[in-house]
mmCIF file of C-alpha atoms and ligand atoms in Angstrom:
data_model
loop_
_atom_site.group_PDB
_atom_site.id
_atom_site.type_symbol
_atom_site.label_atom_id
_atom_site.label_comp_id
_atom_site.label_asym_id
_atom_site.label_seq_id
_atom_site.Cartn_x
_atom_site.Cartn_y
_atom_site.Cartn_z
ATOM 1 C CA UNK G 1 -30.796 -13.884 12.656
ATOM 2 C CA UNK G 2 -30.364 -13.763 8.650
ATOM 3 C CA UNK G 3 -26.926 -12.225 9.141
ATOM 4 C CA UNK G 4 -25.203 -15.531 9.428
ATOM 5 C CA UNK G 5 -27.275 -17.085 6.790
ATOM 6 C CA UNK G 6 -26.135 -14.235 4.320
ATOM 7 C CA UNK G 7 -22.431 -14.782 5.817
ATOM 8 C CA UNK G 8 -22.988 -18.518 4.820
ATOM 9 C CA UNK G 9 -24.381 -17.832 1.203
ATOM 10 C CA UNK G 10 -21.520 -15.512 0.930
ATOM 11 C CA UNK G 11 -18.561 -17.302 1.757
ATOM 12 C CA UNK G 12 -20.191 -20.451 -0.238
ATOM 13 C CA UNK G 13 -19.978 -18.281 -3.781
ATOM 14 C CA UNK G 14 -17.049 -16.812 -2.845
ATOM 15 C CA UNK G 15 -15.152 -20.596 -2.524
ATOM 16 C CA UNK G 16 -16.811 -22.209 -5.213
ATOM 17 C CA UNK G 17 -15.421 -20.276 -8.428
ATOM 18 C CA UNK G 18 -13.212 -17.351 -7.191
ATOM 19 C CA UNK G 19 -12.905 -16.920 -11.145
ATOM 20 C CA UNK G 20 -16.823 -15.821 -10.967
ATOM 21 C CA UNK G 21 -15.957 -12.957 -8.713
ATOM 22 C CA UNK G 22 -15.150 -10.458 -10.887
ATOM 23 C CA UNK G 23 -16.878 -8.647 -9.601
ATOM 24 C CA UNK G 24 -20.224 -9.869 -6.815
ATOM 25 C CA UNK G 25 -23.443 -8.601 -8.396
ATOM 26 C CA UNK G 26 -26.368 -8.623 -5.447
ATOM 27 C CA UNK G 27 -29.402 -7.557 -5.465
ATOM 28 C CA UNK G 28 -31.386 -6.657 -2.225
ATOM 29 C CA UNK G 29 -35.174 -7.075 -3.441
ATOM 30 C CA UNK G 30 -37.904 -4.955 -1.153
ATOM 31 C CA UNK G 31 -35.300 -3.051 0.484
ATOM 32 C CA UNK G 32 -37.945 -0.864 1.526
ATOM 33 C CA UNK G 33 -36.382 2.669 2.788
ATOM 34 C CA UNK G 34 -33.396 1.098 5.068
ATOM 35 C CA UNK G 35 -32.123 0.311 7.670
ATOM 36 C CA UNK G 36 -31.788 -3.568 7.015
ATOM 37 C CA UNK G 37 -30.869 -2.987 3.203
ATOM 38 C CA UNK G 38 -27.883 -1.927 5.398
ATOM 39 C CA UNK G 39 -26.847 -4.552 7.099
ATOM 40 C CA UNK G 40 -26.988 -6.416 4.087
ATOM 41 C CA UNK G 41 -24.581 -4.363 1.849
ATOM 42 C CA UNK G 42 -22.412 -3.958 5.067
ATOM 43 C CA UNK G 43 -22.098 -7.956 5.596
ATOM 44 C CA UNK G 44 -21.104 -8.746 1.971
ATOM 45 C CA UNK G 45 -19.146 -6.163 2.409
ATOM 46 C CA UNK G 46 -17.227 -7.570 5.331
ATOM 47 C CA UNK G 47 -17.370 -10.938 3.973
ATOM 48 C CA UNK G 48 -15.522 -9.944 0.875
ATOM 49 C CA UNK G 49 -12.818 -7.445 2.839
ATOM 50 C CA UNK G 50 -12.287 -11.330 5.123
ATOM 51 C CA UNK G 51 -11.904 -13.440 1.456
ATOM 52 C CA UNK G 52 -9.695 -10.064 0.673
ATOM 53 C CA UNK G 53 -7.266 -11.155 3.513
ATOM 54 C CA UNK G 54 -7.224 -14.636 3.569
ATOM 55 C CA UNK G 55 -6.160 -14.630 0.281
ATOM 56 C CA UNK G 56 -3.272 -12.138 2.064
ATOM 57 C CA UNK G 57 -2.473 -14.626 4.680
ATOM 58 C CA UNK G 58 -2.129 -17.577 1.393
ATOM 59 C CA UNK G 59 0.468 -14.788 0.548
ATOM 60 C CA UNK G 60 2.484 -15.374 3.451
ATOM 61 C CA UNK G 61 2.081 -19.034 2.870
ATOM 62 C CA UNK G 62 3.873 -18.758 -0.015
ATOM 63 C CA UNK G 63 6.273 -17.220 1.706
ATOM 64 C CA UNK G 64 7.095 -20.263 4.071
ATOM 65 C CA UNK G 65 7.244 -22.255 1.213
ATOM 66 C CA UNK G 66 9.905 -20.347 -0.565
ATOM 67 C CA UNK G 67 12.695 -21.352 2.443
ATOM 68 C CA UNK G 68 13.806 -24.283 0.928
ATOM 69 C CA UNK G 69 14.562 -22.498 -2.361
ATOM 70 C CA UNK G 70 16.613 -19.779 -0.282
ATOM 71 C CA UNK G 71 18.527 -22.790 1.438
ATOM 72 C CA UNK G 72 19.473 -24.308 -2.086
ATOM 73 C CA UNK G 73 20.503 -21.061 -3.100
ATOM 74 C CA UNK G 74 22.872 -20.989 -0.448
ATOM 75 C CA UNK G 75 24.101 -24.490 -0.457
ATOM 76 C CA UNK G 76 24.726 -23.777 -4.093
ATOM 77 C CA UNK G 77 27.197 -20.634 -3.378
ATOM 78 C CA UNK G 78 29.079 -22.937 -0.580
ATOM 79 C CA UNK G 79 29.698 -25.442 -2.730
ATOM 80 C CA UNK G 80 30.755 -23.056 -5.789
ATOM 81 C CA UNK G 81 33.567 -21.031 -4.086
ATOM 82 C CA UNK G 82 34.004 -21.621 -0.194
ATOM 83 C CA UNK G 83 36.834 -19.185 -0.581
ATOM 84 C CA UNK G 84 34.395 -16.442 -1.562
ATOM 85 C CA UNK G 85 32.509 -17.054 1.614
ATOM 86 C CA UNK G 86 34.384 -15.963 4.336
ATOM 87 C CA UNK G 87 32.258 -13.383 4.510
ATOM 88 C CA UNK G 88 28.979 -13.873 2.544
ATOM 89 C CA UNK G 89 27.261 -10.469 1.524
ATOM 90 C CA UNK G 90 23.494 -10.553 1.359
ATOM 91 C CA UNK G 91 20.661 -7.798 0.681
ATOM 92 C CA UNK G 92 17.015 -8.235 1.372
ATOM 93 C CA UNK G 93 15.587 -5.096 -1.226
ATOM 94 C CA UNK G 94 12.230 -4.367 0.035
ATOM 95 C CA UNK G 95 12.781 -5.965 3.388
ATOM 96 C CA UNK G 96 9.466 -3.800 4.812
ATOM 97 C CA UNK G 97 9.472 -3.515 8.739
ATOM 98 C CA UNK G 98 9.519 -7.138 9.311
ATOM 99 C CA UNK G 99 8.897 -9.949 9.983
ATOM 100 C CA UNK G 100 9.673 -12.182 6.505
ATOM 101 C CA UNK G 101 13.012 -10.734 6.485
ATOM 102 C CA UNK G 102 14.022 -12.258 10.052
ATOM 103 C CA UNK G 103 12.962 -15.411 8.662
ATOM 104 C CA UNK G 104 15.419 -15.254 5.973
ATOM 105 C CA UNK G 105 18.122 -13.756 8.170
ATOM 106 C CA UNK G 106 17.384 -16.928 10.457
ATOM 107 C CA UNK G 107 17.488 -19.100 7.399
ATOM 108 C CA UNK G 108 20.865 -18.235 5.980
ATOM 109 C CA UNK G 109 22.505 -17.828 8.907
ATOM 110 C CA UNK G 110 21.213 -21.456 10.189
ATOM 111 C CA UNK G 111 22.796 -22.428 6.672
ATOM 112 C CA UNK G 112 26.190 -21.188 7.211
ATOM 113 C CA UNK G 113 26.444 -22.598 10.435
ATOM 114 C CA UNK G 114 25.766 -25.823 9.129
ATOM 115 C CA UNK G 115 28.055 -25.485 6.395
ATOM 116 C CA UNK G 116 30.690 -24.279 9.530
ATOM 117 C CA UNK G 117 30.213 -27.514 11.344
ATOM 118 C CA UNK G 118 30.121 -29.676 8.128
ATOM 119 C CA UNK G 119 33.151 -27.434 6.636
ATOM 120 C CA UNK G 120 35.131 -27.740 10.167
ATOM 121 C CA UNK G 121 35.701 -24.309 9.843
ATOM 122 C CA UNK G 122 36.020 -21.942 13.064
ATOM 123 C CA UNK G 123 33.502 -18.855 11.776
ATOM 124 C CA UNK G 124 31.929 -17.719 9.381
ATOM 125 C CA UNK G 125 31.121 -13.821 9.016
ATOM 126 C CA UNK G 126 27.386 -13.176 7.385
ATOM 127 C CA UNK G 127 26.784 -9.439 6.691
ATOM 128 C CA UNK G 128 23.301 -8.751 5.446
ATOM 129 C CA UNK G 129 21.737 -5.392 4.008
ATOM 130 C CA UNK G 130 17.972 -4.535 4.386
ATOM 131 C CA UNK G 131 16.940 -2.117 1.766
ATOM 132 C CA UNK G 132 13.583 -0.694 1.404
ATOM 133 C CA UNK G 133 12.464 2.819 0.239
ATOM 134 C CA UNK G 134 13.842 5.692 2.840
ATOM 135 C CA UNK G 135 9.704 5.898 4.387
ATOM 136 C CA UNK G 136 10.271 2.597 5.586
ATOM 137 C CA UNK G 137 9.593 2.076 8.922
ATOM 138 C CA UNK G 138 13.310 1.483 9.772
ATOM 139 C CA UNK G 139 13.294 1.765 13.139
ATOM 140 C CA UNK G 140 9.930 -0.400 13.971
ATOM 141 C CA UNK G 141 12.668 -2.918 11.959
ATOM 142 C CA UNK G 142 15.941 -2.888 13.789
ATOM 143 C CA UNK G 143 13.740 -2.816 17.008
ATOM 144 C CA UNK G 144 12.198 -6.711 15.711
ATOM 145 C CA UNK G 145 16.144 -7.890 14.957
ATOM 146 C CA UNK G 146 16.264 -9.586 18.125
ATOM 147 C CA UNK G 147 19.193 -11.863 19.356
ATOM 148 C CA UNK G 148 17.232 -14.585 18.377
ATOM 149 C CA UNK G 149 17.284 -13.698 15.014
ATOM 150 C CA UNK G 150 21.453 -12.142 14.659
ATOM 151 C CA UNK G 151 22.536 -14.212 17.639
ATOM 152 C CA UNK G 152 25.877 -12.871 18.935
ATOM 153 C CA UNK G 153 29.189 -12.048 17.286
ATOM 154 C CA UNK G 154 30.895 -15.101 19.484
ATOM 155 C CA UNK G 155 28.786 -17.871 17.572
ATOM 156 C CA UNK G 156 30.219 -19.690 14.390
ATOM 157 C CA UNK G 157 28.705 -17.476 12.328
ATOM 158 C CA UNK G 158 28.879 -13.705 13.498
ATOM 159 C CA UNK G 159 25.789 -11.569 11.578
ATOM 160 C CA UNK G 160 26.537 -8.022 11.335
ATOM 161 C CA UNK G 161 23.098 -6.252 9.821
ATOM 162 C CA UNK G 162 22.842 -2.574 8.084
ATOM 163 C CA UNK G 163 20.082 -0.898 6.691
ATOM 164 C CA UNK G 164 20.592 0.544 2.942
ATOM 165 C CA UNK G 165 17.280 3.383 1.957
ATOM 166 C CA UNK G 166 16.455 3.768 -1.622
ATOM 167 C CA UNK G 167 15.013 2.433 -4.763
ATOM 168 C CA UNK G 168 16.245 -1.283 -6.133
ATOM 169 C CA UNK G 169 15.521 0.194 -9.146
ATOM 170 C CA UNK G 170 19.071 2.033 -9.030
ATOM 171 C CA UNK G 171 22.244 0.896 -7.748
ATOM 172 C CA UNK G 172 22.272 0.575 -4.056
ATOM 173 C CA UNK G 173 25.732 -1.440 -3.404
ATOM 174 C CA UNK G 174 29.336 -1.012 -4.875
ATOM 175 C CA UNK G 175 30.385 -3.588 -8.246
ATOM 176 C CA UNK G 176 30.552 -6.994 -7.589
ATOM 177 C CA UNK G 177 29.896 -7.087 -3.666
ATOM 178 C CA UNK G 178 26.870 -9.497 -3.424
ATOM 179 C CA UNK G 179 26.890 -12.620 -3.076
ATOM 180 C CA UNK G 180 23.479 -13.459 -2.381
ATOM 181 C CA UNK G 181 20.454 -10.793 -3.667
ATOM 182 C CA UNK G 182 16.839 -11.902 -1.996
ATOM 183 C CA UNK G 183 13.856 -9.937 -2.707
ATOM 184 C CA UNK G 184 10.034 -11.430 -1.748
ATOM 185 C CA UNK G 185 6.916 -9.622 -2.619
ATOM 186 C CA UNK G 186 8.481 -6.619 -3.891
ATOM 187 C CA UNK G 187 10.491 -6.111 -6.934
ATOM 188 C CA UNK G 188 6.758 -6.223 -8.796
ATOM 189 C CA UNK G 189 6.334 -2.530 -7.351
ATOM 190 C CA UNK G 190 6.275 0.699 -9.506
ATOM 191 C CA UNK G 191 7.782 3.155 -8.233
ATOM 192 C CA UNK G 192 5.843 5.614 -10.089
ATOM 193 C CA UNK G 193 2.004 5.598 -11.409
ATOM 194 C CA UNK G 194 2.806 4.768 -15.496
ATOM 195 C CA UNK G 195 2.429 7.644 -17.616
ATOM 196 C CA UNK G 196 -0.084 7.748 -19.970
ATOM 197 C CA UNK G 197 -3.061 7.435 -17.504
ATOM 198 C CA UNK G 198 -4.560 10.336 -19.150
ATOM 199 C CA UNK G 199 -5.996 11.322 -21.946
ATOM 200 C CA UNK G 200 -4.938 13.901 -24.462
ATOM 201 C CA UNK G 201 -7.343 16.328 -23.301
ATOM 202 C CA UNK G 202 -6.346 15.444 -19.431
ATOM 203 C CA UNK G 203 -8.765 13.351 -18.676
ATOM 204 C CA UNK G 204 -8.263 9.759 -16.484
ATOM 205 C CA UNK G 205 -8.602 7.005 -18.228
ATOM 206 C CA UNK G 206 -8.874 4.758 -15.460
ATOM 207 C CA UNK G 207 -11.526 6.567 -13.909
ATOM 208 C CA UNK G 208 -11.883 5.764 -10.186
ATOM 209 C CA UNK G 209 -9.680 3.064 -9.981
ATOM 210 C CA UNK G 210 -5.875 2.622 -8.286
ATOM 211 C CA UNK G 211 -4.775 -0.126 -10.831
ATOM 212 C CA UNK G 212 -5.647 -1.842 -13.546
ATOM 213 C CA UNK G 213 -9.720 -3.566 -13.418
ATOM 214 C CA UNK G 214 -12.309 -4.703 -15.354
ATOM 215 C CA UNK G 215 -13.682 -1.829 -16.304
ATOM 216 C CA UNK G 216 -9.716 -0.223 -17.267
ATOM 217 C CA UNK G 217 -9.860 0.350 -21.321
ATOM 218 C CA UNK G 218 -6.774 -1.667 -22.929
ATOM 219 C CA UNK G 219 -4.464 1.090 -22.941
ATOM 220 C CA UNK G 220 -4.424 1.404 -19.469
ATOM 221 C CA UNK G 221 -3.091 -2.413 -19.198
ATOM 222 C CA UNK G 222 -0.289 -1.934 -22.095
ATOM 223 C CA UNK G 223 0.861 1.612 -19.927
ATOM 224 C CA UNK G 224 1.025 -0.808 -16.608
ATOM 225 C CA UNK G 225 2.936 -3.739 -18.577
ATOM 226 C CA UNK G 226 5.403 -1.104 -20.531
ATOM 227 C CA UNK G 227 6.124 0.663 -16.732
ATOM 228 C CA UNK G 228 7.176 -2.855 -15.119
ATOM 229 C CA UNK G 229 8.890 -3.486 -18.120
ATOM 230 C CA UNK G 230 11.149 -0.547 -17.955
ATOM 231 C CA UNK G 231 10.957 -0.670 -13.789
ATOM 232 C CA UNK G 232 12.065 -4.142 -13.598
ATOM 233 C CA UNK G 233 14.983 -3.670 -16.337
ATOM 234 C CA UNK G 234 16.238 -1.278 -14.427
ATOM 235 C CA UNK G 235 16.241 -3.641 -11.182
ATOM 236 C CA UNK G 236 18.031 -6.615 -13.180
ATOM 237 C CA UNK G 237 20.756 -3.998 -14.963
ATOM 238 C CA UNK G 238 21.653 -2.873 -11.465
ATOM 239 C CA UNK G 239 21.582 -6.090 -9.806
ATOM 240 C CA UNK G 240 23.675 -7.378 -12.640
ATOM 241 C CA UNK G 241 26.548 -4.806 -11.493
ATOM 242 C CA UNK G 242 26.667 -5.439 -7.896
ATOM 243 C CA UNK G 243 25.958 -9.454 -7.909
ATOM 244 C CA UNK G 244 29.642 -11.485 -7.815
ATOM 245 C CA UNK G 245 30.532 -13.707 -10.645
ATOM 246 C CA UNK G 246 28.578 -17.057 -9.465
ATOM 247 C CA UNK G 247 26.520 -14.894 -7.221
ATOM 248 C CA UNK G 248 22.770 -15.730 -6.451
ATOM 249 C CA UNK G 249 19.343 -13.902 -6.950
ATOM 250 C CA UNK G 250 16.242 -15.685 -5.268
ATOM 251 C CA UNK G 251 13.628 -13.320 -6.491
ATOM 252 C CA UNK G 252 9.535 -13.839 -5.158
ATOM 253 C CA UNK G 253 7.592 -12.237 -7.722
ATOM 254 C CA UNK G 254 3.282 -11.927 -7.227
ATOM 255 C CA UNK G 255 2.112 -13.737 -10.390
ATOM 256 C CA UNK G 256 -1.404 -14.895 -11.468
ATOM 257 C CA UNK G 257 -2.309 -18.600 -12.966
ATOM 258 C CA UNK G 258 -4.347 -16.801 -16.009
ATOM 259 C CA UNK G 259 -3.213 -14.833 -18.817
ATOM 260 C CA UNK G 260 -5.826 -12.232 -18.325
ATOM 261 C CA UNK G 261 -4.844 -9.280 -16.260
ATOM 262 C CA UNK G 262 -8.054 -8.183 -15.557
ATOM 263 C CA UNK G 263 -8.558 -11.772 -13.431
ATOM 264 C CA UNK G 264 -9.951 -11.585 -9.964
ATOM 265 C CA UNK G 265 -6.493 -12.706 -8.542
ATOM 266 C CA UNK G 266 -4.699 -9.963 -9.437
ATOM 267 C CA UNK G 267 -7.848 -7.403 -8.967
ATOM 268 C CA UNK G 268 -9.666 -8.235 -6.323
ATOM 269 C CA UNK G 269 -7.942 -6.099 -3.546
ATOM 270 C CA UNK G 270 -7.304 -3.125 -6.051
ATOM 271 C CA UNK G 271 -10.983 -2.780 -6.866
ATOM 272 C CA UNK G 272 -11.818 -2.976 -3.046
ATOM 273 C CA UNK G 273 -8.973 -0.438 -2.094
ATOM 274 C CA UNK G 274 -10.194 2.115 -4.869
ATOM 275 C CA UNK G 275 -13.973 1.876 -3.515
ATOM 276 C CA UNK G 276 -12.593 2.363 -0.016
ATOM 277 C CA UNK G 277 -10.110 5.198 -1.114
ATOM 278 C CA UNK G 278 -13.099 6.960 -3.470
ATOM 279 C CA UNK G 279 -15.511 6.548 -0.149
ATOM 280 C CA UNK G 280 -12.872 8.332 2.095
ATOM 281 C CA UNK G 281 -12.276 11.237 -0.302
ATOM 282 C CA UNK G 282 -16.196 11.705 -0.661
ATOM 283 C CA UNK G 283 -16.291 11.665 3.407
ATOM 284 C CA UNK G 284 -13.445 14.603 3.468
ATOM 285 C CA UNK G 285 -14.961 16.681 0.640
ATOM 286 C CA UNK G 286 -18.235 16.277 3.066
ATOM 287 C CA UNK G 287 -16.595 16.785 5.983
ATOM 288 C CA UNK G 288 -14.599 20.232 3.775
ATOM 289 C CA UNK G 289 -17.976 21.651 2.701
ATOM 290 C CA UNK G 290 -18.799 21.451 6.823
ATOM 291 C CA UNK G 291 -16.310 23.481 7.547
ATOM 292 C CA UNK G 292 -16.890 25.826 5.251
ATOM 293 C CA UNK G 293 -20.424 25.967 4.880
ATOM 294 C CA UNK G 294 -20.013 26.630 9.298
ATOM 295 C CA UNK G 295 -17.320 28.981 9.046
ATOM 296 C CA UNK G 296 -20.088 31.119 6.370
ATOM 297 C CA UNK G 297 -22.677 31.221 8.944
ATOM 298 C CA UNK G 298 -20.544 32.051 11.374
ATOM 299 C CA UNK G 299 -19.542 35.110 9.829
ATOM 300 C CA UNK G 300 -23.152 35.865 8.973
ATOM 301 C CA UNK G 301 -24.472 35.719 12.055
ATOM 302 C CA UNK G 302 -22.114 38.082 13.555
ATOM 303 C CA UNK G 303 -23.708 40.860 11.330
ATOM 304 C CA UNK G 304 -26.828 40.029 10.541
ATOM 305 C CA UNK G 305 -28.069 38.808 14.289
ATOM 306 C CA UNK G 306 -28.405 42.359 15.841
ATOM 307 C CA UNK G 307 -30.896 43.417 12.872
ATOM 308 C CA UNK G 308 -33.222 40.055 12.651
ATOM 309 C CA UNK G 309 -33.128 39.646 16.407
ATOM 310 C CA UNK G 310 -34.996 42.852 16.926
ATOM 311 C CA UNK G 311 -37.664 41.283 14.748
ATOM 312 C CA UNK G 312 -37.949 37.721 16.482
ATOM 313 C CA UNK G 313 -37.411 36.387 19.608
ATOM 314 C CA UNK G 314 -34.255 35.582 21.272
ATOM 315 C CA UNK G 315 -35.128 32.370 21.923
ATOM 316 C CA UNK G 316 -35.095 31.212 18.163
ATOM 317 C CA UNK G 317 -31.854 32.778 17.087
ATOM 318 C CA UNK G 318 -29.915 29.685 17.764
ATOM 319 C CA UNK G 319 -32.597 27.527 16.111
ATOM 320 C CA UNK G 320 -32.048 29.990 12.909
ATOM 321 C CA UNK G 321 -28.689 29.595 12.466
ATOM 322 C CA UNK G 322 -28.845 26.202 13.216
ATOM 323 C CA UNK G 323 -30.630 25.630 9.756
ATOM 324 C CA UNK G 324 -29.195 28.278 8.061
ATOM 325 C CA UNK G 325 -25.909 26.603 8.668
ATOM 326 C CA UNK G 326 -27.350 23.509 7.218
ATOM 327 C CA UNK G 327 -28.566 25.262 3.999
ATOM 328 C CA UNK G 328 -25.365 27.028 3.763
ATOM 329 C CA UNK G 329 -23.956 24.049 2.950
ATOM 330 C CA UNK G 330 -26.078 22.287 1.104
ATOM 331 C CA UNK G 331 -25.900 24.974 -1.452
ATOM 332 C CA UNK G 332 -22.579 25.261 -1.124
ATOM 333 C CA UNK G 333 -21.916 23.664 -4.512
ATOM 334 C CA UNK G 334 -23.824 26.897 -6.093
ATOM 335 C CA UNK G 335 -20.327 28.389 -4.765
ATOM 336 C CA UNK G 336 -20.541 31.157 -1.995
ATOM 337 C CA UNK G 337 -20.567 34.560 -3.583
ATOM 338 C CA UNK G 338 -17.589 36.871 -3.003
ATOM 339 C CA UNK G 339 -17.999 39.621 -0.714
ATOM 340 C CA UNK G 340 -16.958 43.212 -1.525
ATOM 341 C CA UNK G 341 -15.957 45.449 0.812
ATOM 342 C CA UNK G 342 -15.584 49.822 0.097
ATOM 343 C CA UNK G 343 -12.979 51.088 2.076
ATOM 344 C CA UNK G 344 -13.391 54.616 2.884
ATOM 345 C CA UNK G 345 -10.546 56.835 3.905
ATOM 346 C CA UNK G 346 -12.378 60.582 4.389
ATOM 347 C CA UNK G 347 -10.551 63.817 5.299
ATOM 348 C CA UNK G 348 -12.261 66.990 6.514
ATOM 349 C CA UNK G 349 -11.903 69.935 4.413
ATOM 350 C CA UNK G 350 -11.436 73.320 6.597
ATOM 351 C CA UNK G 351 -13.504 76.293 5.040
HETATM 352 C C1 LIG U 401 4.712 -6.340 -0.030
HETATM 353 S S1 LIG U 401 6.097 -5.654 0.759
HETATM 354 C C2 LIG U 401 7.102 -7.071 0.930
HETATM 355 C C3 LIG U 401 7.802 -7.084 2.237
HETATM 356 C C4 LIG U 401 8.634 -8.316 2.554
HETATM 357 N N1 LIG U 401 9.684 -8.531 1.622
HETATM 358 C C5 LIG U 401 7.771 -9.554 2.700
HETATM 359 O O1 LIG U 401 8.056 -10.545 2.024
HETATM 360 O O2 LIG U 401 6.827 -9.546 3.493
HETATM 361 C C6 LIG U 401 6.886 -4.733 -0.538
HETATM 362 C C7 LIG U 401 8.004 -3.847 -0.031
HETATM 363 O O3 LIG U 401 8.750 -3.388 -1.163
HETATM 364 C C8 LIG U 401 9.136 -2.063 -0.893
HETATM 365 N N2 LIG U 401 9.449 -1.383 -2.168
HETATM 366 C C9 LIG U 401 8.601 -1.064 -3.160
HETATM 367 N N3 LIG U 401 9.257 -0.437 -4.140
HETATM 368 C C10 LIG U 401 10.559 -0.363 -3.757
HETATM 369 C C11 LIG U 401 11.730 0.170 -4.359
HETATM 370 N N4 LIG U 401 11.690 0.770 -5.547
HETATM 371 N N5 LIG U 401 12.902 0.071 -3.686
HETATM 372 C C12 LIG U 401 12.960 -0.536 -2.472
HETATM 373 N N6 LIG U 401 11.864 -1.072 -1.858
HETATM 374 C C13 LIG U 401 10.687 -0.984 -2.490
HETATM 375 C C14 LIG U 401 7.919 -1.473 -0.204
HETATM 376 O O4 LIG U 401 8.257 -0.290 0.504
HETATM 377 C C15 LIG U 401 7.500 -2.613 0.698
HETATM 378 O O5 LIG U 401 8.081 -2.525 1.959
#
């Protein structure tokens, strides 16, 4: 019955002053031995993983919001050169399996059509390039282009889609053959962790954590900021290559309102992800020494079980290696001795 109540006292502090969440300090006082203390780690827990989301979902929010800007972007290139766009060229880098990019698919191509009817002009030929990394999910994408969103080639505006795999932090199309670049959510990714994570003497210096948080020491936020720095260069030099003169870039960037990088906006799912990632490592390294520590006794058993079972009872052998399985691996960290073995090779001497 208090479950609810703790859900409500929960999502109350988490919608008053998102800036207080930091981090959620609770205490459980008289937790006794378990197993309610449980129950109540598990429901903040959950509560914060639902806050973790929602604030997701305001992500795709943003999203919808960001049509109209598209549509002025291609209004603008219409009325710059029609003569350019008898074909417009368009790339969507970091396009992900779907769905956002069908929505801007949908959007330009509603756009040109449009422009056809307003413009008089027969057709219109829209060729659009989704690029992502090559361990996208490519084919969960071309499966979700459905008519709806290319239409067919007989409409005014004929949509011919390809995918392009690699990194928009190189050059991914020939010069000047863009006229339109759109990239949401995505050209704030690293391709690589920065360097300088570690310290001289190869230790982390971001201990336990996936990005930068509250607890990350200052150079740890001045390697991040230096890595986008070169990262997104890179992005804009290639871009600036491919991109026709009077060509368009609508770029969706994840930003933050403070100045302060360590602010709950931008760490809030980070710090959640590296306590769920540190949680599943600890479960396999558990689930290792298992293995191991069964694998031991196994062994064991087979030679020492016809000596001891003369000595005891049948019955208990199973019993015995039961919980010598179990202190196998609990001392397992004292590191299993290596065996040695004396091969013998003996050959009879006549006289
Ligand atoms: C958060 S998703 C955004 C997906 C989509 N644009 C949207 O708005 O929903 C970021 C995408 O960027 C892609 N990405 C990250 N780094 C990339 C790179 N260097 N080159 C191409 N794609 C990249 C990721 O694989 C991922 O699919």
């Amino acid at each position: 019955m208090t479950v609810p109540v703790l859900e409500n006292a929960v999502e109350t502090l988490l919608s008053k002053d998102i800036h207080l969440l930091q981090a959620l300090n609770a205490a459980d006082l008289g937790c006794a031995a378990g197993p309610a203390t449980f129950t109540v780690i598990s429901t903040i827990k959950r509560m914060m993983e639902k806050k973790c989301r929602e604030l997701n979902s305001n992500l795709q929010k943003v999203a919808s919001m960001t049509v109209p800007v598209l549509e002025n972007a291609v209004e603008t290139l219409f009325f710059k050169d029609i003569h350019l766009l008898q074909a417009l060229n368009v790339a969507d880098l970091g396009c992900a399996a779907g769905p956002a990019t069908f929505t801007v698919i949908s959007t330009i191509k509603r756009m040109m059509e449009n422009k056809c009817r307003e413009l008089n002009c027969q057709t219109l030929e829209l060729q659009v390039y989704l690029n992502d990394l090559p361990t996208n999910d490519f084919n969960t994408l071309f499966k979700g282009l459905s008519s709806k969103v290319v239409g067919n080639k007989c409409e005014e505006v004929s949509c011919y889609v390809m995918g392009v795999a690699g990194s928009f932090h190189g050059r991914l199309f020939p010069r000047n053959s863009l006229h339109l670049v759109h990239s949401c959510f995505s050209g704030h990714w690293l391709t690589q962790a920065p360097k300088g994570l570690t310290s001289r003497e190869g230790l982390a210096l971001n201990k336990g954590k996936i990005y930068i948080s509250k607890t990350s020491p200052p150079v740890v936020r001045e390697a991040y900021l230096s890595q986008f720095y070169e990262y997104f260069t890179m992005f804009l030099n290639a871009r600036s290559q491919e991109v026709v003169p009077n060509g368009c870039m609508v770029l969706i960037l994840r930003g933050r309102l403070s100045s302060n990088p360590l602010d709950m906006e931008s760490c809030f799912t980070w710090e959640l992800l590296a306590i769920t990632i540190a949680e599943l490592v600890s479960q396999m390294q558990e689930n290792d020494k298992w293995v191991r520590g069964e694998k031991f006794a196994k062994v064991a058993r087979a030679f020492t079980e016809p000596i001891i079972s003369n000595q005891f009872e049948h019955e208990i052998m199973d019993k015995l290696y039961d919980k010598f399985t179990h202190i196998v691996v609990s001392d397992l960290e004292a590191k299993i001795p290596k065996t040695t073995s004396i091969i013998l090779v003996l050959s009879k001497i006549i006289g």
